[in-house]
XYZ file of C-alpha atoms in Angstrom:
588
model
C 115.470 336.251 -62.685
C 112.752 337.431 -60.294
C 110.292 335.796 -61.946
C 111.942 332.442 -62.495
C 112.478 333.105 -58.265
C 108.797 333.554 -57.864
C 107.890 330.307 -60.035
C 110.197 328.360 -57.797
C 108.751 330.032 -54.675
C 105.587 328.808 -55.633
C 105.845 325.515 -56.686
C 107.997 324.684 -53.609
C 105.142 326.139 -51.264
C 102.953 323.567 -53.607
C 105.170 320.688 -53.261
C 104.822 321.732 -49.302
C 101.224 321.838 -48.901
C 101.188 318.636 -50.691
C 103.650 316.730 -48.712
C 101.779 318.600 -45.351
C 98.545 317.099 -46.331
C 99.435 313.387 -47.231
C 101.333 313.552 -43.918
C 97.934 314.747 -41.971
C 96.101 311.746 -43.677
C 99.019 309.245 -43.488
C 98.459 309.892 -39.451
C 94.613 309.592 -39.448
C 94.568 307.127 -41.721
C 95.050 304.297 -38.637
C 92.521 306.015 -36.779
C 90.114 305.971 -39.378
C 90.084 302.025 -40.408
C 90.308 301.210 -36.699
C 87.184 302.664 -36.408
C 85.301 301.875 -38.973
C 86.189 298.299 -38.233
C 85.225 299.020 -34.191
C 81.865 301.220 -35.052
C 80.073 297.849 -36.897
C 80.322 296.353 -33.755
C 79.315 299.242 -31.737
C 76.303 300.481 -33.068
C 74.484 297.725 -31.958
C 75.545 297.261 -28.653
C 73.466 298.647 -25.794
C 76.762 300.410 -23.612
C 77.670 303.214 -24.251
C 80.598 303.599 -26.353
C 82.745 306.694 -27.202
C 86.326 306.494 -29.173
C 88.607 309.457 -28.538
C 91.784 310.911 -29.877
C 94.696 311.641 -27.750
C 93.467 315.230 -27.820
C 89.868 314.225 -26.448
C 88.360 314.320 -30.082
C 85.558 311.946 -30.767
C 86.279 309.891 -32.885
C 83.197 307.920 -33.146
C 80.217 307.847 -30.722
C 77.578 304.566 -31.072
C 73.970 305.633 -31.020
C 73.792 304.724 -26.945
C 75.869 307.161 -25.857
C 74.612 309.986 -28.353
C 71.273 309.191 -26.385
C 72.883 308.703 -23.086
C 74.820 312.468 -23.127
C 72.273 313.890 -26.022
C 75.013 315.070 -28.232
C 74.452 314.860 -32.394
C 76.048 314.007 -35.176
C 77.832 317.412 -35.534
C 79.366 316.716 -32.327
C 81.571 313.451 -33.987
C 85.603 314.842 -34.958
C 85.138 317.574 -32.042
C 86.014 317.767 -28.299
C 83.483 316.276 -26.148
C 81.357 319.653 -25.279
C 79.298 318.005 -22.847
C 81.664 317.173 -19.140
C 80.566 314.085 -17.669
C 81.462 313.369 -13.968
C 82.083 309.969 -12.849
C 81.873 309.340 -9.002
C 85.099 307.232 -7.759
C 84.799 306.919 -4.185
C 83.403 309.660 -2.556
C 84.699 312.137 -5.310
C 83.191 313.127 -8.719
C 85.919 313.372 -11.677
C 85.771 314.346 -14.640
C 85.398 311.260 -17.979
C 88.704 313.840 -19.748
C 90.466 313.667 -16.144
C 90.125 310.118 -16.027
C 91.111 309.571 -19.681
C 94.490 311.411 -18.976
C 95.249 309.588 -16.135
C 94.888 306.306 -17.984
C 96.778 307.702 -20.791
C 99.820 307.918 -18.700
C 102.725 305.714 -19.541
C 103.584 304.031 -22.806
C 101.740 300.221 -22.170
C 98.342 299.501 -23.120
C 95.875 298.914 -19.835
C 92.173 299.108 -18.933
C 90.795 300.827 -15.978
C 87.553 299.442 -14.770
C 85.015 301.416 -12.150
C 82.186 298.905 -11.551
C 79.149 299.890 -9.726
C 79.837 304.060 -9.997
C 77.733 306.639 -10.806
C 77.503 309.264 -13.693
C 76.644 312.492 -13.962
C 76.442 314.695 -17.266
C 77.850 318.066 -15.694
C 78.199 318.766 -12.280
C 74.738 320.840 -11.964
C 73.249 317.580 -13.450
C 70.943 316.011 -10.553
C 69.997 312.706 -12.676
C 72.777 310.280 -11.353
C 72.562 306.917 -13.719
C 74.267 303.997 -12.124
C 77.021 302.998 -14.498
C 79.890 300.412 -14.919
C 83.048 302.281 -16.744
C 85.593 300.683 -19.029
C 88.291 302.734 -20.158
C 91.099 300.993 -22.889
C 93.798 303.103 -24.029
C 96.298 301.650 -26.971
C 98.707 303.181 -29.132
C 97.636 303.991 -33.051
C 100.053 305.088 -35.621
C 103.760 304.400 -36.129
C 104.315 307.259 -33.825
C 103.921 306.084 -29.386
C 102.775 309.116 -28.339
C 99.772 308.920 -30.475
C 96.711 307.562 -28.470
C 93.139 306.530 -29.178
C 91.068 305.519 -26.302
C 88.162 303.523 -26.445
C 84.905 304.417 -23.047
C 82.901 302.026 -22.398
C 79.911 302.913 -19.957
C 77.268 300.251 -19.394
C 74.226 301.493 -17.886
C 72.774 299.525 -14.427
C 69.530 301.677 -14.347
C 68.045 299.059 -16.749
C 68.990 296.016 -14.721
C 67.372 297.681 -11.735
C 64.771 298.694 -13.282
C 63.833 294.955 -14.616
C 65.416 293.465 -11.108
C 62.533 295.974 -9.706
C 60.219 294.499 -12.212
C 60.371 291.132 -10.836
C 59.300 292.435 -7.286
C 56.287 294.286 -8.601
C 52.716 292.477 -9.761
C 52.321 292.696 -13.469
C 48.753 294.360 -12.948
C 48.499 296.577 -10.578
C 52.184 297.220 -10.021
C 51.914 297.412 -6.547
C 54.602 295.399 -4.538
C 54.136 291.795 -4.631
C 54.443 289.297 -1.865
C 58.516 288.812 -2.736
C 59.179 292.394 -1.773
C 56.289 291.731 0.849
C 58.804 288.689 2.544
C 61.918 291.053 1.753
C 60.329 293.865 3.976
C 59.291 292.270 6.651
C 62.577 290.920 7.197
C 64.001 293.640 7.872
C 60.606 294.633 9.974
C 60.708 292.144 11.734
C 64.725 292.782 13.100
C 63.508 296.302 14.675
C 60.131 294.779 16.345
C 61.607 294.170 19.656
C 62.876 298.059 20.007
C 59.313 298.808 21.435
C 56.185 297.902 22.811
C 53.998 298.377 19.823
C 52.525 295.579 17.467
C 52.577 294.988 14.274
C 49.717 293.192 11.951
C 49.459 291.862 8.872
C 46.035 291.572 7.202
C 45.088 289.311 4.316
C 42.055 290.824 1.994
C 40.838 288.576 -0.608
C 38.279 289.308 -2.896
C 35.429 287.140 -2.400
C 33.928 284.992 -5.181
C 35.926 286.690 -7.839
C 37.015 283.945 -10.223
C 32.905 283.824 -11.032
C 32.100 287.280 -10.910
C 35.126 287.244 -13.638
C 33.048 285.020 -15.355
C 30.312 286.744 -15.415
C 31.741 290.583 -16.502
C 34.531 289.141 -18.175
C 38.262 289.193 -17.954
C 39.369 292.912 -18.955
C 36.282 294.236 -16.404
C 37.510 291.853 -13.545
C 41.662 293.932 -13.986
C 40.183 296.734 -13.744
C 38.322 296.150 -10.207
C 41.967 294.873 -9.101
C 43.826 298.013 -10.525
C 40.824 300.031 -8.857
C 40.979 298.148 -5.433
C 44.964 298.361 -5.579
C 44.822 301.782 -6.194
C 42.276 302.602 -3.247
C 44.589 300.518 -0.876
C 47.654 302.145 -1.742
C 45.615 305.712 -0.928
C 44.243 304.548 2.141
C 48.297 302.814 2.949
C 49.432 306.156 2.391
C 46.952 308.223 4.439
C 47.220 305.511 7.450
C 50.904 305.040 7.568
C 51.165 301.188 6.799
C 52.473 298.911 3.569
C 50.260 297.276 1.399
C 51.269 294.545 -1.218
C 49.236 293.067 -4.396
C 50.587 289.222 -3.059
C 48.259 286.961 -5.562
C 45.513 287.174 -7.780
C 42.819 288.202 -6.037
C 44.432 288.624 -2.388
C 46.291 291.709 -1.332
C 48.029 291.977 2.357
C 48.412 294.952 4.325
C 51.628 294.937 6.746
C 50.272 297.643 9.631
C 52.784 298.341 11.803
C 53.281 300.952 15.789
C 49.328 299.381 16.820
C 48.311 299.316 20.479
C 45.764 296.918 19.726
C 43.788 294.589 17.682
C 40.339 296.914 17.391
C 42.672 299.520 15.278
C 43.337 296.630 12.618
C 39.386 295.704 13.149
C 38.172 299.276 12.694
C 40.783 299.903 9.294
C 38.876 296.702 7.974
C 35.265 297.825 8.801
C 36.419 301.296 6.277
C 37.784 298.542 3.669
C 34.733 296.732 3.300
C 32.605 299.803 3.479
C 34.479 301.152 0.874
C 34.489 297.835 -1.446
C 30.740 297.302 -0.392
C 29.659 300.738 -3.087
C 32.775 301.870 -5.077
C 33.210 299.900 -8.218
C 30.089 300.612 -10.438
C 29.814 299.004 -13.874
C 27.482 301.239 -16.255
C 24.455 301.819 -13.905
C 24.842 298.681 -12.066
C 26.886 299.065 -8.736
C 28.502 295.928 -7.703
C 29.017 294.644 -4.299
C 32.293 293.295 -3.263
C 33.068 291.755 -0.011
C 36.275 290.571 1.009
C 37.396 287.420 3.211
C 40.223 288.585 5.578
C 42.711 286.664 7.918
C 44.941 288.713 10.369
C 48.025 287.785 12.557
C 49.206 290.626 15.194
C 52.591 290.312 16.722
C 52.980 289.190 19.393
C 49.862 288.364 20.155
C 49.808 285.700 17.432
C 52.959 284.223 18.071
C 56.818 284.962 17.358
C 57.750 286.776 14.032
C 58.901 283.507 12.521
C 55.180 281.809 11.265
C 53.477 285.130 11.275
C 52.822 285.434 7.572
C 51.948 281.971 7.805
C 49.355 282.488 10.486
C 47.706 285.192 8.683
C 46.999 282.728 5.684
C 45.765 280.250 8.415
C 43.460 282.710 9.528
C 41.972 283.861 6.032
C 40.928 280.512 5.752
C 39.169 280.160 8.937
C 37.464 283.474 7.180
C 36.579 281.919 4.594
C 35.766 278.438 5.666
C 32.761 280.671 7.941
C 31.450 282.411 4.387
C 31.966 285.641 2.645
C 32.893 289.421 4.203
C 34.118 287.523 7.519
C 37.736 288.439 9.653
C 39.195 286.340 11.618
C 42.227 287.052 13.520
C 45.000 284.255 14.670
C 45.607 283.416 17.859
C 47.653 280.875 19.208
C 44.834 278.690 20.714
C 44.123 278.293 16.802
C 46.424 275.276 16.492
C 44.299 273.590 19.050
C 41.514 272.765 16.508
C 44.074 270.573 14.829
C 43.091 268.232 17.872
C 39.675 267.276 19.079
C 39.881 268.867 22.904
C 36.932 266.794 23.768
C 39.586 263.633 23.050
C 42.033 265.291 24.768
C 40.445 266.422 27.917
C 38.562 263.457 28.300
C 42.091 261.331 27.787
C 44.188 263.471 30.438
C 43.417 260.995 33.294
C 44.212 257.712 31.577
C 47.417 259.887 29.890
C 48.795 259.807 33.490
C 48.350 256.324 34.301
C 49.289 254.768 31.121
C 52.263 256.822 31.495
C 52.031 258.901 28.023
C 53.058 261.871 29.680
C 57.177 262.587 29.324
C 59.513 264.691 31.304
C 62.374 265.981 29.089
C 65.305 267.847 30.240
C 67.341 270.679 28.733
C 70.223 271.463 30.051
C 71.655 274.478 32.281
C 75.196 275.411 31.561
C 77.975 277.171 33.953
C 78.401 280.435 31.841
C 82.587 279.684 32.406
C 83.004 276.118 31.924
C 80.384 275.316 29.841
C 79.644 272.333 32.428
C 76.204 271.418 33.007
C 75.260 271.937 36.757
C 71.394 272.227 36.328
C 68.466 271.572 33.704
C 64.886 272.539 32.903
C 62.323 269.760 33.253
C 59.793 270.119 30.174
C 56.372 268.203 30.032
C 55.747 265.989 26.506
C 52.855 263.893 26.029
C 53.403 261.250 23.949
C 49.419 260.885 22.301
C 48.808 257.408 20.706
C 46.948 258.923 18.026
C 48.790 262.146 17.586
C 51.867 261.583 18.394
C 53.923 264.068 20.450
C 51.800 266.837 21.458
C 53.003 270.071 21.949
C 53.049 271.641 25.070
C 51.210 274.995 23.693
C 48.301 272.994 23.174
C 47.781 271.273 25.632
C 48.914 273.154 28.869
C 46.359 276.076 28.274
C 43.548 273.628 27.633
C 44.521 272.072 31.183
C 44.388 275.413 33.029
C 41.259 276.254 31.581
C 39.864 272.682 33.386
C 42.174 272.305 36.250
C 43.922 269.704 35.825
C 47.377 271.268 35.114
C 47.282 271.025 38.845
C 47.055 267.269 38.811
C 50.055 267.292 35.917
C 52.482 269.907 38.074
C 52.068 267.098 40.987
C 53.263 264.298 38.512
C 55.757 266.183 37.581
C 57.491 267.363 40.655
C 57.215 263.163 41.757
C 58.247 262.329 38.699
C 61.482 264.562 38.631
C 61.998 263.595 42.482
C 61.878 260.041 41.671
C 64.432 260.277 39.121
C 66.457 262.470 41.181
C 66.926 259.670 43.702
C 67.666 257.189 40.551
C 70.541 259.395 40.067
C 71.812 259.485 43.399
C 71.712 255.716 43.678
C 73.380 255.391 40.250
C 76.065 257.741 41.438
C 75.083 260.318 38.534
C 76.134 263.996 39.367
C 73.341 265.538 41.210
C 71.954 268.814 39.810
C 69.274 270.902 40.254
C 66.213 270.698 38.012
C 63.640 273.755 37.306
C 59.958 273.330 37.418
C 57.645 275.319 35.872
C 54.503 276.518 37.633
C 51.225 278.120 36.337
C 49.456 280.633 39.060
C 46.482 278.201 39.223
C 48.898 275.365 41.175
C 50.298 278.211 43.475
C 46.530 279.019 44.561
C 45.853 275.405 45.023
C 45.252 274.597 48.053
C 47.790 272.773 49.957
C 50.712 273.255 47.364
C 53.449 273.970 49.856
C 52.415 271.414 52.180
C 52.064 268.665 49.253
C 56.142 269.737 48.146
C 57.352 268.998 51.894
C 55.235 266.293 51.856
C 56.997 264.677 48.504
C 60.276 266.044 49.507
C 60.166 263.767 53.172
C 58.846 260.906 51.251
C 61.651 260.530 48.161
C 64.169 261.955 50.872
C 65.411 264.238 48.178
C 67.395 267.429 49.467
C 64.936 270.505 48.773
C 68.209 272.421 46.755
C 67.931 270.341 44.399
C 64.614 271.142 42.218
C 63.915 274.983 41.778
C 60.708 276.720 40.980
C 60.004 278.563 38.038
C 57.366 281.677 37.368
C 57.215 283.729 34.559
C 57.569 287.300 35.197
C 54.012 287.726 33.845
C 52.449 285.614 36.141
C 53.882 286.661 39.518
C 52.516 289.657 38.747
C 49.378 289.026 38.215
C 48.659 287.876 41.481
C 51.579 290.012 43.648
C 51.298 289.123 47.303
C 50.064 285.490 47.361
C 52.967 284.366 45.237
C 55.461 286.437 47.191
C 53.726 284.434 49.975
C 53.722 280.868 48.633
C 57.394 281.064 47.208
C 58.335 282.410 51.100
C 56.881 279.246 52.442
C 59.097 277.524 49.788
C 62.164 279.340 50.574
C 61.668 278.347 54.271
C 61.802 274.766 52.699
C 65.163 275.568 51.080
C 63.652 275.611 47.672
C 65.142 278.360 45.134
C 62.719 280.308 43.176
C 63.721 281.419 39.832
C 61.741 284.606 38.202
C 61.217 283.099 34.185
C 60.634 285.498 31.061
C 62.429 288.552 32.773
C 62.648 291.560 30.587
C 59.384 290.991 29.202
C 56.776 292.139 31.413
C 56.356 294.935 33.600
C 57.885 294.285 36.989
C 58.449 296.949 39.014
C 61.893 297.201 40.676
C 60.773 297.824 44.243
C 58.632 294.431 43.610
C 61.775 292.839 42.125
C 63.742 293.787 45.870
C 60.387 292.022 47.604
C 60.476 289.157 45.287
C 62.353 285.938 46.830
C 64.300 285.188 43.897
C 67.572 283.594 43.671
C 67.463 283.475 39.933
C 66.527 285.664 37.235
C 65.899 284.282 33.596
C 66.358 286.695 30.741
C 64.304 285.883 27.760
C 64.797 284.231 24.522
C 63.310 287.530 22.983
C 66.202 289.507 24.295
C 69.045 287.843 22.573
C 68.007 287.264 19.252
C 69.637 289.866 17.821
C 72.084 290.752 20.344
C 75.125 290.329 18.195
C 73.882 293.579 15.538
C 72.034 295.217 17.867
C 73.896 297.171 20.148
C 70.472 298.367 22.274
C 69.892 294.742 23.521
C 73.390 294.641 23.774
C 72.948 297.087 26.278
C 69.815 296.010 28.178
C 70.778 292.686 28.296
C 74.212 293.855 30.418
C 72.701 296.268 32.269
C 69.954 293.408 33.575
C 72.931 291.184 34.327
C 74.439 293.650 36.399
C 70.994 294.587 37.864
C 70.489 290.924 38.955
C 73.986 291.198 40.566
C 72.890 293.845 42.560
C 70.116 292.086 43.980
C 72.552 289.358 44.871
C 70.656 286.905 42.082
C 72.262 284.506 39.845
C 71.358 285.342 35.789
C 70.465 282.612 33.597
C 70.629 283.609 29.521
C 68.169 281.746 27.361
C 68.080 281.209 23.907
C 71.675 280.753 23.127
C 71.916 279.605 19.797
C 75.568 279.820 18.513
C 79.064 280.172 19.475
C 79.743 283.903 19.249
C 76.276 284.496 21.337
C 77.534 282.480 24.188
C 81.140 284.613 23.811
C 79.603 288.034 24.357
C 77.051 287.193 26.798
C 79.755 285.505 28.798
C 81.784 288.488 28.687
C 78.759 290.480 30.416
C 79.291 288.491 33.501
C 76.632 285.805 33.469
C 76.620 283.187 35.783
C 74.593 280.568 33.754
C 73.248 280.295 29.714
C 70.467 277.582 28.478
C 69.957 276.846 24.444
C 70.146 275.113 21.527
C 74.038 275.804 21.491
C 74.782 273.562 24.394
C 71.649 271.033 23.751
C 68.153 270.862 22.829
C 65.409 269.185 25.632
C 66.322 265.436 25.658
C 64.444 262.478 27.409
C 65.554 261.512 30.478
C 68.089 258.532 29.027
C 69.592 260.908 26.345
C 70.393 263.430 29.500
C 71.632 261.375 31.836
C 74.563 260.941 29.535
C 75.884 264.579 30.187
C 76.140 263.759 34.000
C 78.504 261.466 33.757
């Protein structure tokens, strides 16, 4: 009886075991077809992809993320040994943590964390820039049972060929996209101080023959050698230096007091080129063609890449190893000043020469109550001359003095066209250079034209830039007295970019300051000219002057300068410069 007990004992224990393990691979068996159908797709795919049990088993792994966390094959049907953190937010949590979380509840859903980070254990310091995918659905005939499917596609690639594509292929030195996509942001922080900032164009001279000549793999390696020395010298020196084209490489130098730093860094680069490449026991003698632009003193931030390309090929229009620097005078050889200066005479009486008017705007109502009278000449071979070229080239003969008196009849003339036609009478600005101020009889030839066009004196105004009046302190504080006694206003132009000393402000006689352009430009992110800009308004109120704004160029400028207290605003918001027929239409 006790052994027929035994027998039965054991064959039930048998029958157990047997029914045990067909139920153990009855439950994996869904598991284990879903993924072997998921890991054909999978092991080719680039992400990362991990499948895990409900009890954080791998499942299956694709070769990616075996690489990504270095885990083997022996690692597959175990918990994950290696913790990877995934950055959500501010906080680092771990993949299980997440897993769980997504786990909870009985409906299928996918969590998505685009743009995070990854870290394999929280000592790691390597963060990878990931986007996670985590899909959790239900396996088995059983609910509870999970399998959950990560997904982590790497972004360090996609930077790293997004990176490519602002680097030269050669000498992997930044290339002139990166070089425009710097000084952008250069060029925004400029106006925070007083220092300059140069760019300098290098380009190899002659090199497409001497490539010729030592052939193609010889004529790389000068580059990578030159790029290299430039990017040691960039570093040493403090500045940026960019491989922009072939042979031509630009340095972006910025915090320079003046233009015989940039002169002296260029005498060391063609030393250096002059001896340092040396093929077998020949040494070869490069020389390099360079064209720089210096803000300001080349002109606004705007053309000033442009300007340096203008000036390398002045450089190397005058021969090899030659620098020329860009000034704004430059654009002057576009016109023959012979022509020009010989023409200014006849310009005046065959009337080529144009006043235009832009208007001056009452900060609260927007109305126009005044305007700025700008000279155009009107050239009958080139056109419409700018102003930039021409007005210097008349102070350096004289005979901007002639112009300023055709102006102020001119704007006098038309003043009294308006009064007859019954237009709204408004002041109108003129500019003045210090070489009509030391003229002799100015003040006597403005009463003079005032009497004859019987034209009240408030209604033209005198304009000096800040720079100017300076320059020559006591006789203009002297002629624009004489002008006050007339009943002329005197408006102080440019302020806030010179160097005017306040107790010469309190001397000055002027009833209007004019903040610069320069100032507002990026007065709606920067909260420093935010700041000066207000605290010159109020200064100007303190004085007991009126504040004009220039440069307003949109809507939201003209909102917060407004709420500063200004009394008047001038720019392209309210109108461009117009001729005189255009104009006259906003005084109606």
């Amino acid at each position: 009886m006790g052994t027929i007990l035994c027998i039965f004992f054991i064959l039930a224990l048998i029958l157990y075991s047997y029914m045990l393990i067909r139920a153990q691979k009855s439950a994996k068996e869904p598991l284990e077809k879903k993924a072997k159908v998921f890991q054909k797709a999978f092991d080719i795919s680039e992400d990362a992809i991990v499948m895990l049990s409900d009890t954080n088993e791998m499942i299956y792994a694709n070769r990616s993320l075996m690489k990504l966390l270095d885990l083997n094959e022996d690692d597959v049907g175990k918990p994950l040994r290696i913790k990877p953190e995934i950055k959500v937010k501010r906080d680092w949590v771990t993949l299980e943590q997440l897993v769980k979380e997504n786990n909870k509840g009985t409906e299928e859903k996918m969590q998505s964390f685009l743009q995070s980070e990854l870290r394999r254990d929280d000592k790691d310091r390597d963060v990878i820039p990931i986007n996670l995918y985590i899909d959790t659905f239900p396996v088995g005939d059983k609910p509870q049972r999970w399998c959950t499917i990560v997904s982590i596609h790497d972004l360090s690639k996609e930077k790293e060929k997004t990176a490519l594509n602002y680097r030269h292929k050669l000498t992997k030195l930044p290339n002139q996209a990166q070089a425009l996509h710097d000084l952008t942001a250069l060029y925004s922080k400029m106006h925070l101080n007083d220092k300059k900032l140069a760019l300098v164009l290098l380009d190899i001279d002659n090199f497409s023959k001497l490539r010729s000549i030592i052939g193609y793999e010889q004529a790389n390696i000068i580059l990578i050698k030159v790029a290299d020395y430039l990017d040691t010298l960039a570093k040493e020196h403090g500045f940026s230096v960019y491989h922009t084209y072939h042979n031509n490489f630009l340095l972006v130098v910025p915090d320079i007091n003046a233009s015989k730093e940039i002169l002296s860094l260029v005498q060391i680069i063609q030393k250096r080129l002059a001896s340092f490449y040396r093929m077998e026991d020949t040494r070869l003698h490069l020389t390099a063609s360079v064209g720089i632009s210096i803000y300001p003193d080349s002109g606004s931030t705007l053309n000033l890449f442009d300007n340096a390309y203008k000036a390398l090929n002045q450089a190397e229009n005058h021969g090899f190893g030659r620098v020329h620097i860009y000034i704004p005078s430059d654009i002057q050889h576009d016109y023959n000043e012979l022509i020009l200066h010989n023409e200014m005479h006849e310009a005046l009486k065959k009337d080529e020469f144009e006043i235009y008017y832009q208007p001056i705007v009452e900060a609260k109502t927007k109305e126009v109550v005044a305007a700025e009278a700008l000279i155009r000449w009107n050239h009958p071979k080139y056109g419409i001359i700018p102003p930039a070229v021409f007005i210097p080239l008349m102070e350096k003969t004289g005979f901007i003095i002639e112009l300023g008196r055709y102006m102020l009849e001119e704007i006098l003339r038309q003043q009294k066209r308006w009064e007859l036609f019954q237009f709204k009478q408004i002041e109108v600005s003129i500019n003045i250079t210090l070489l009509e101020i030391e003229s002799e009889g100015f003040v006597e030839n403005v009463a003079k034209q005032l009497q004859l066009h019987q034209i009240r004196p408030e209604l033209i105004k005198y304009e000096i830039t800040e720079g100017s009046a300076m320059i020559s302190e006591e006789l203009t504080r002297k002629q624009f007295l004489a002008l006050k006694k007339l009943g002329i206003p005197i408006a102080l132009d440019d302020f806030g970019t010179g160097y005017t000393s306040f107790s010469y402000l309190k001397k000055f006689p002027a009833d209007v300051l004019k903040i610069d352009k320069t100032l507002v430009d990026y007065i709606l992110t920067n909260n420093e000219d935010q700041r000066i800009v207000k605290a010159m308004i109020e200064l100007g109120h303190n004085l007991g002057v009126k504040i004009v704004v220039e440069g307003i160029e949109n809507k939201r400028m003209y909102e917060l300068i407004a709420s500063y207290g200004c009394d008047y605003m001038q720019g392209y918001y309210f109108s461009k410069p117009l001729p005189v027929f255009e104009f006259q239409k906003l005084l109606r």
